[in-house]
Structures are given as structure tokens and as C-alpha cells.
Amino acid sequence: MRRLAALRQRLLDLELDGLVVTSPENIRYLSGFTGSLGYLVIAGDAAEILGDSRYWLQMEAEAPAFRLMPSGPSHGLWALVAERIKALGLRRVGFESQHLTFDQHQRLSSALPPEPTLVATASLVEELRIVKEPEEVELLRAVASIAGRAFDRVRAAIRPGLRERDVAFLLEQTFRELGADGPAFETIVAAGERGALPHGRASDRVIQRGDMVVVDFGATAAGYHSDTTRTIVVGEPTPEQARVIEAVRQAQLASMALMKPGETADAVDRRAREALAGEEHAYGHGLGHGIGLQVHERPYLSPTDHTALRTGMVITNEPGIYVPDWGGVRLEEMVLITDTGPEVLTSASWEIGVG
Ligand code: GLY
Ligand code: MN
Ligand code: MN
């Protein structure tokens, strides 16, 4: 109920009578409901969950703090949302402008009389999600640990002759064996010159001796996600491979040292870019992102995000160097911001050479 109370305070501040919540992650965060379709209507003294018959039992079980408003077969969900807004006497009702589609907005407004007013809001629930509660940190720690143990097992099996997609499959299979619900995102395995693609999807490319391989992997369980990247070399690293991996590692360590309360997201990002200033092919993407019910969520370690870091945020740190026709290096950790500084939640082996 802390989450609902905090949201209601935000609604008061914005002079909103209520909020229609349509983002699945926000619905899960506020109510506990994990199904694929349902909406919340939240007001000062009402918390309702609206759904069709596929989900009535599940909603009652997963969202006991919410009053179930069942929509019948002849009754569209949007007509029911409109009916609840009227029945609760809401005048200014927020909707999630980053999630409600244009079509859904039209359906809802056409089912409502001229009053009430629908008001676009952005990130009200996402702002609450930005600082993780202790139980959420434990869930993130658990999925990061599963992914790390899976990587260490699969790492030992990587050898010339395997395809990138074989490595991805072995990782994803091991996540499940270790208790995860599955991969958090499409596993990235990019060997040799393909490593220059920051998001190279695992392909049929056969791994060869001497290849540097970027492996970016995550597991998901209980709705929470992990995200780790390791770069390994099959055989002995060449001096240039070792030099580039070390440069990325130093940029990561220098910027990670700033991941503590009071520093800003853009300052952390800047520190890593400064550390790689002499590298022609340093990464162009953001340095990192918050992670939780979504793989990418606020805050973003980027030049345009001035969010001050706070204890309880969990943010990735993932600098890279991507050299066309040669290969790439990315290293990625999940970092918990604590009162005493950064705590790395990810645990996969750091050893570079395999096979
Ligand atoms: N695996 C996606 C990312 O690192 O953001
Ligand atoms: Mn990643
Ligand atoms: Mn990431």
C-alpha cells in the first residue's frame, strides 16, 4: 500500500481526481496482477482493477487490495473504464500518455460525456519505480546471480566450432535450469567482426580460435530482469584485444566509482566518455540504464539525464568500443546505489581467455 499511497500523493499534487493505468509493468507494480490485459482506475479512495473473464480469478488472487470490476463479453473494457470514471464522480482523470495509444484514447473519450477531462501524464508510476524497495533489490540480485552462474557454466563449454546461436541457446536453457522464467531479452552473442554491432543478435556465425566474443545476457524471474555483458577471447588474447578490453574496463571502473548518492546520471556518463576520449571507436550509446520490471527504465546514464542518484537505484554500467571490421568490446554490470557507494550485483566470471 506504500506504492498506492505515494501515487495518491502525486495525484493530489497534480490536482487529479484519479488515474487510469494501462502500462502492464505499472499495473503489476501497483496491484500485483501479472496478466496480459487489464486496467487500473485509481482515485483518492478507490482502487479498482478491470478485466475480462480470462483474468477474473487471477485478478482476485494477485491483486487482493483492488476491487475487481468484471467486464462482460458484451461490454468492452474501455466502456467499463468510462463507466467507472462516471460512477466514481472523477472530473480530472490522468492517463499514461506514454502507454495509451491514440486509438485507445479515442475509444475512452468517445465513451465519456464532455466532462470529465482526460489529462495526459508521464512517468507518475515510473518515478516511484526508480528507487527499488529492499524486496525488489533481492529479486534483482537473484536474477543477476542466476545469469552469472549460467554464464560461468556455459563459458566453460565455449570452443571453436560452436555457432553464436548455440551459445545463446545454452545460456537460455541454463537460466531455466537454475530457476529463471526465461531470458530477459534476446541474448546477444557477437563473435569476431560481428562484435562491432553493439546489439548483434546471435547468428549462425561459427566461433573460431582467436575470436573476441561479446556476450550480453539476462535472466528474468518474478517480473524482474538482469543484464550483464562479458567479452571473452577464444584462445590467447592478442595485445590489441587485451588493450581494448582493459581500456573499457578502466572506463567502467572510473565511472562506477561515481555511482553514489548525490552524483547525477549525466556526470557518471561523462566520466566514462572522458576515460575513452582517445579511442576513435568509443561507444555512442548511453553508459547505462535503470533496470527492474523492465530491462530499460529510468534513470538513464546519458548526457541528457540529470537525475540525482539515490540509494536503492539499480543501474547498469556498460561502456564499449566497437571497431568496424575488427570487433567489439562491451562490459556490463548492474550496480546498486548504496549509502556507502556502488555495489555490483552481477557476478559472472571476469576471466577473458576461454578454450
Ligand atoms: N542487453 C541490452 C542492454 O544492455 O541494454
Ligand atoms: Mn546488456
Ligand atoms: Mn544494458
Coordinates of C-alpha atoms and ligand atoms in Angstrom, one line a residue:
M1 CA 0.0 0.0 0.0
R2 CA 3.0 2.3 0.3
R3 CA 3.1 2.4 -3.5
L4 CA -0.6 3.4 -3.8
A5 CA -0.2 6.0 -1.0
A6 CA 2.8 7.5 -2.8
L7 CA 0.9 7.6 -6.1
R8 CA -2.2 9.2 -4.5
Q9 CA 0.0 11.9 -3.1
R10 CA 1.3 12.6 -6.6
L11 CA -2.3 12.8 -7.9
L12 CA -3.1 15.3 -5.2
D13 CA -0.1 17.4 -6.1
L14 CA -1.2 17.4 -9.8
E15 CA -4.9 18.2 -8.8
L16 CA -6.0 15.0 -10.5
D17 CA -9.0 13.1 -9.1
G18 CA -7.8 9.8 -10.5
L19 CA -5.6 7.9 -12.9
V20 CA -6.2 5.2 -15.5
V21 CA -3.2 2.9 -15.5
T22 CA -2.5 0.9 -18.7
S23 CA 1.2 0.0 -18.6
P24 CA 1.5 -3.7 -17.8
E25 CA 4.6 -3.1 -15.6
N26 CA 2.9 -0.3 -13.8
I27 CA -0.2 -2.4 -13.2
R28 CA 2.0 -5.2 -11.8
Y29 CA 3.9 -2.8 -9.6
L30 CA 0.8 -1.2 -8.1
S31 CA -1.5 -4.2 -7.9
G32 CA 0.5 -7.4 -8.3
F33 CA -1.6 -8.5 -11.4
T34 CA 0.7 -10.3 -13.9
G35 CA -1.7 -11.0 -16.8
S36 CA -1.5 -9.6 -20.3
L37 CA -4.6 -7.4 -20.2
G38 CA -6.4 -5.4 -17.6
Y39 CA -6.6 -1.7 -16.4
L40 CA -6.5 0.1 -13.1
V41 CA -8.7 3.0 -12.1
I42 CA -7.2 4.7 -9.0
A43 CA -8.7 7.6 -7.1
G44 CA -8.4 9.1 -3.7
D45 CA -10.4 6.3 -2.1
A46 CA -10.8 3.8 -4.9
A47 CA -8.5 1.2 -6.3
E48 CA -10.2 -0.9 -9.0
I49 CA -8.9 -3.5 -11.4
L50 CA -10.9 -4.0 -14.6
G51 CA -10.6 -7.2 -16.7
D52 CA -12.4 -9.8 -18.8
S53 CA -13.3 -13.3 -17.8
R54 CA -9.9 -14.8 -18.7
Y55 CA -8.5 -13.0 -15.7
W56 CA -11.1 -12.6 -13.1
L57 CA -9.8 -15.4 -10.8
Q58 CA -6.2 -14.4 -11.3
M59 CA -7.0 -10.7 -10.6
E60 CA -8.7 -11.7 -7.3
A61 CA -5.7 -13.8 -6.3
E62 CA -2.9 -11.5 -7.4
A63 CA -4.5 -8.1 -6.7
P64 CA -6.4 -8.5 -3.4
A65 CA -6.1 -4.8 -2.5
F66 CA -8.0 -3.9 -5.7
R67 CA -11.8 -4.2 -6.2
L68 CA -12.5 -6.4 -9.3
M69 CA -14.7 -4.8 -11.9
P70 CA -15.5 -7.6 -14.4
S71 CA -16.2 -6.6 -18.0
G72 CA -18.7 -9.0 -19.6
P73 CA -18.5 -10.3 -23.1
S74 CA -20.8 -7.6 -24.5
H75 CA -19.1 -4.9 -22.6
G76 CA -15.8 -3.6 -23.9
L77 CA -13.1 -2.8 -21.4
W78 CA -13.0 0.9 -22.5
A79 CA -16.7 1.3 -22.0
L80 CA -16.2 -0.1 -18.5
V81 CA -13.4 2.3 -17.7
A82 CA -15.6 5.2 -18.8
E83 CA -18.4 3.8 -16.6
R84 CA -16.2 3.6 -13.6
I85 CA -14.9 7.2 -14.1
K86 CA -18.5 8.4 -14.2
A87 CA -19.6 6.2 -11.2
L88 CA -16.7 7.4 -9.1
G89 CA -17.5 11.1 -10.0
L90 CA -14.0 11.8 -11.3
R91 CA -13.6 15.2 -13.0
R92 CA -9.9 15.4 -13.9
V93 CA -8.6 12.0 -14.8
G94 CA -5.0 11.3 -15.7
F95 CA -4.0 8.7 -18.4
E96 CA -0.5 7.4 -19.1
S97 CA 0.4 9.3 -22.3
Q98 CA 3.4 7.1 -23.0
H99 CA 1.3 3.9 -23.0
L100 CA -2.3 4.7 -24.0
T101 CA -2.5 4.5 -27.8
F102 CA -4.2 7.1 -29.9
D103 CA -6.9 4.6 -30.7
Q104 CA -7.5 3.7 -27.0
H105 CA -7.7 7.4 -26.1
Q106 CA -10.4 7.9 -28.8
R107 CA -12.3 4.9 -27.6
L108 CA -12.2 6.1 -24.0
S109 CA -13.1 9.7 -24.8
S110 CA -16.0 8.8 -27.0
A111 CA -17.4 6.7 -24.2
L112 CA -17.3 9.6 -21.8
P113 CA -19.5 12.7 -21.6
P114 CA -17.8 16.1 -22.3
E115 CA -16.9 16.2 -18.6
P116 CA -14.7 14.7 -17.2
T117 CA -11.4 15.9 -18.6
L118 CA -8.7 13.4 -19.6
V119 CA -5.3 14.7 -18.7
A120 CA -2.0 13.4 -20.2
T121 CA 0.5 12.4 -17.5
A122 CA 4.0 11.0 -17.9
S123 CA 6.0 8.7 -15.7
L124 CA 4.0 9.0 -12.5
V125 CA 4.4 5.4 -11.6
E126 CA 7.8 5.1 -13.3
E127 CA 9.1 7.8 -10.9
L128 CA 8.1 5.6 -8.0
R129 CA 9.8 2.6 -9.6
I130 CA 13.1 4.4 -10.0
V131 CA 14.1 3.6 -6.4
K132 CA 13.9 -0.1 -5.6
E133 CA 12.4 -1.4 -2.3
P134 CA 14.6 -4.0 -0.4
E135 CA 12.4 -6.9 -1.8
E136 CA 12.9 -5.7 -5.3
V137 CA 16.7 -5.5 -4.8
E138 CA 16.6 -9.1 -3.6
L139 CA 14.7 -10.1 -6.7
L140 CA 17.2 -8.3 -8.9
R141 CA 20.1 -9.8 -7.0
A142 CA 18.6 -13.3 -7.5
V143 CA 18.2 -13.0 -11.3
A144 CA 21.6 -11.5 -11.7
S145 CA 23.1 -14.4 -9.7
I146 CA 21.2 -17.0 -11.9
A147 CA 22.5 -15.3 -15.0
G148 CA 26.1 -15.2 -13.7
R149 CA 26.1 -18.8 -12.7
A150 CA 24.6 -19.8 -16.1
F151 CA 27.3 -17.8 -17.9
D152 CA 30.1 -19.5 -15.9
R153 CA 28.8 -22.9 -16.8
V154 CA 28.3 -22.1 -20.5
R155 CA 31.6 -20.2 -20.7
A156 CA 33.4 -23.5 -19.9
A157 CA 31.7 -25.1 -23.0
I158 CA 32.6 -22.3 -25.5
R159 CA 35.0 -23.6 -28.1
P160 CA 35.8 -23.2 -31.8
G161 CA 33.1 -24.7 -33.9
L162 CA 30.1 -23.6 -31.9
R163 CA 27.7 -21.2 -33.5
E164 CA 26.8 -17.9 -31.8
R165 CA 23.2 -19.2 -31.6
D166 CA 24.4 -22.4 -29.8
V167 CA 25.9 -20.3 -27.1
A168 CA 22.7 -18.2 -26.7
F169 CA 20.6 -21.4 -26.6
L170 CA 22.8 -23.0 -23.9
L171 CA 22.6 -19.8 -21.8
E172 CA 18.9 -19.5 -22.1
Q173 CA 18.4 -23.2 -21.2
T174 CA 20.7 -22.9 -18.2
F175 CA 18.7 -19.8 -16.9
R176 CA 15.6 -22.0 -16.8
E177 CA 17.5 -24.9 -15.2
L178 CA 18.6 -22.5 -12.5
G179 CA 15.1 -21.3 -11.8
A180 CA 14.5 -18.3 -14.0
D181 CA 11.4 -17.9 -16.1
G182 CA 13.5 -17.3 -19.2
P183 CA 15.8 -14.8 -20.9
A184 CA 15.2 -11.1 -20.0
F185 CA 15.8 -10.1 -23.7
E186 CA 17.1 -11.7 -26.9
T187 CA 20.6 -12.9 -25.9
I188 CA 23.4 -11.2 -27.8
V189 CA 26.4 -13.3 -28.9
A190 CA 28.6 -11.4 -31.4
A191 CA 31.9 -13.1 -32.4
G192 CA 34.8 -11.6 -34.3
E193 CA 33.9 -8.7 -36.6
R194 CA 30.3 -9.1 -35.6
G195 CA 31.2 -7.7 -32.2
A196 CA 31.3 -4.3 -33.8
L197 CA 27.4 -4.5 -33.8
P198 CA 26.5 -3.3 -30.3
H199 CA 23.3 -5.3 -30.5
G200 CA 24.4 -8.2 -32.7
R201 CA 21.7 -10.9 -32.4
A202 CA 23.2 -14.4 -32.1
S203 CA 23.6 -15.7 -35.6
D204 CA 24.8 -18.8 -37.4
R205 CA 28.4 -17.5 -37.4
V206 CA 30.8 -20.2 -36.2
I207 CA 33.1 -19.2 -33.4
Q208 CA 36.8 -19.5 -34.4
R209 CA 40.0 -19.6 -32.5
G210 CA 41.2 -16.0 -31.9
D211 CA 37.7 -14.5 -31.9
M212 CA 36.8 -12.0 -29.4
V213 CA 33.1 -12.6 -28.4
V214 CA 30.7 -10.2 -26.8
V215 CA 28.0 -12.0 -24.8
D216 CA 25.2 -9.8 -23.4
F217 CA 22.7 -11.9 -21.4
G218 CA 20.0 -11.5 -18.8
A219 CA 17.5 -13.7 -17.0
T220 CA 14.0 -12.9 -15.8
A221 CA 12.1 -14.2 -12.8
A222 CA 9.1 -12.8 -10.8
G223 CA 8.9 -9.9 -13.4
Y224 CA 12.4 -8.6 -12.6
H225 CA 15.3 -8.6 -15.2
S226 CA 19.1 -8.9 -15.2
D227 CA 21.5 -7.6 -17.7
T228 CA 25.3 -8.5 -17.9
T229 CA 27.9 -8.3 -20.6
R230 CA 31.2 -10.1 -20.8
T231 CA 33.7 -10.0 -23.6
I232 CA 35.9 -13.1 -23.9
V233 CA 38.6 -14.3 -26.3
V234 CA 38.7 -17.8 -27.6
G235 CA 42.4 -18.7 -27.1
E236 CA 45.1 -16.2 -26.1
P237 CA 44.1 -12.5 -26.5
T238 CA 46.3 -10.5 -28.9
P239 CA 47.9 -7.4 -27.4
E240 CA 45.4 -5.2 -29.2
Q241 CA 42.4 -7.3 -27.9
A242 CA 43.8 -7.1 -24.3
R243 CA 44.5 -3.4 -24.6
V244 CA 40.9 -2.6 -25.8
I245 CA 39.3 -4.8 -23.1
E246 CA 41.5 -3.1 -20.5
A247 CA 40.5 0.4 -21.8
V248 CA 36.8 -0.4 -21.5
R249 CA 37.4 -1.9 -18.0
Q250 CA 39.1 1.3 -16.8
A251 CA 36.3 3.5 -18.2
Q252 CA 33.8 1.3 -16.4
L253 CA 35.7 1.4 -13.1
A254 CA 36.3 5.2 -13.2
S255 CA 32.6 5.9 -13.9
M256 CA 31.3 3.3 -11.5
A257 CA 33.2 5.0 -8.7
L258 CA 30.8 7.9 -9.2
M259 CA 27.7 5.8 -8.8
K260 CA 26.8 7.0 -5.3
P261 CA 24.0 9.2 -3.8
G262 CA 24.1 12.8 -5.0
E263 CA 26.0 12.3 -8.2
T264 CA 24.0 12.9 -11.3
A265 CA 23.4 10.4 -14.1
D266 CA 25.0 12.6 -16.7
A267 CA 28.1 13.1 -14.6
V268 CA 28.6 9.3 -14.4
D269 CA 28.1 9.1 -18.2
R270 CA 30.6 11.9 -18.8
R271 CA 33.3 10.3 -16.7
A272 CA 33.3 7.1 -18.8
R273 CA 33.4 9.1 -22.1
E274 CA 36.3 11.1 -20.8
A275 CA 38.1 7.9 -19.9
L276 CA 37.7 6.7 -23.5
A277 CA 38.3 10.1 -25.1
G278 CA 41.4 8.9 -27.0
E279 CA 39.6 5.9 -28.6
E280 CA 38.3 6.6 -32.1
H281 CA 35.6 3.9 -31.8
A282 CA 34.3 4.5 -28.3
Y283 CA 30.6 3.7 -27.8
G284 CA 27.9 6.1 -29.0
H285 CA 25.1 4.6 -26.8
G286 CA 24.2 5.6 -23.3
L287 CA 26.5 4.4 -20.5
G288 CA 23.7 2.6 -18.7
H289 CA 20.1 2.4 -17.7
G290 CA 17.9 1.6 -14.7
I291 CA 16.6 -1.9 -14.6
G292 CA 13.7 -3.6 -12.8
L293 CA 10.3 -4.6 -14.1
Q294 CA 11.7 -3.5 -17.5
V295 CA 15.1 -4.1 -18.9
H296 CA 15.4 -0.4 -19.7
E297 CA 13.9 2.1 -17.3
R298 CA 14.8 5.3 -15.6
P299 CA 17.3 6.7 -14.9
Y300 CA 19.5 6.7 -17.9
L301 CA 23.2 7.3 -17.7
S302 CA 23.3 9.7 -20.6
P303 CA 24.2 13.3 -21.3
T304 CA 20.6 14.4 -21.1
D305 CA 19.5 12.8 -17.9
H306 CA 20.3 14.9 -14.9
T307 CA 18.6 12.7 -12.3
A308 CA 20.5 12.7 -9.0
L309 CA 21.4 9.1 -8.0
R310 CA 19.7 7.8 -4.8
T311 CA 20.2 4.9 -2.5
G312 CA 18.2 2.0 -3.9
M313 CA 18.5 2.7 -7.6
V314 CA 19.8 -0.2 -9.7
I315 CA 21.6 0.9 -12.9
T316 CA 23.7 -0.8 -15.5
N317 CA 27.2 0.5 -16.4
E318 CA 28.1 -0.7 -19.9
P319 CA 30.8 1.2 -21.8
G320 CA 32.1 -0.3 -25.1
I321 CA 34.4 0.1 -28.1
Y322 CA 33.1 -1.1 -31.4
V323 CA 35.6 -1.2 -34.3
P324 CA 34.1 -1.9 -37.8
D325 CA 35.6 -4.9 -39.5
W326 CA 37.6 -5.8 -36.4
G327 CA 35.3 -6.5 -33.5
G328 CA 33.9 -5.0 -30.3
V329 CA 34.2 -5.0 -26.5
R330 CA 31.4 -4.2 -24.0
L331 CA 31.5 -4.9 -20.3
E332 CA 28.3 -4.5 -18.3
E333 CA 27.4 -4.7 -14.7
M334 CA 24.3 -4.0 -12.7
V335 CA 25.1 -1.6 -9.9
L336 CA 23.1 -0.9 -6.7
I337 CA 23.5 2.6 -5.3
T338 CA 24.0 2.4 -1.6
D339 CA 24.7 4.9 1.1
T340 CA 28.3 3.8 1.1
G341 CA 28.8 3.7 -2.7
P342 CA 28.3 1.3 -5.6
E343 CA 27.6 -2.4 -5.1
V344 CA 27.9 -4.7 -8.1
L345 CA 25.0 -7.2 -8.3
T346 CA 26.3 -9.1 -11.3
S347 CA 28.6 -12.0 -10.7
A348 CA 29.8 -13.7 -13.9
S349 CA 33.5 -14.6 -14.2
W350 CA 35.9 -11.9 -15.4
E351 CA 38.4 -14.3 -17.0
I352 CA 39.0 -13.3 -20.6
G353 CA 40.5 -16.3 -22.2
V354 CA 38.4 -19.5 -22.9
G355 CA 39.1 -22.7 -24.8
Ligands
GLY1 N1 21.1 -6.0 -23.2 C1 20.6 -4.8 -23.6 C2 21.4 -3.7 -22.9 O1 22.5 -3.9 -22.5 O2 20.9 -2.7 -22.7
MN2 MN 23.0 -5.8 -21.8
MN3 MN 22.0 -2.9 -20.6

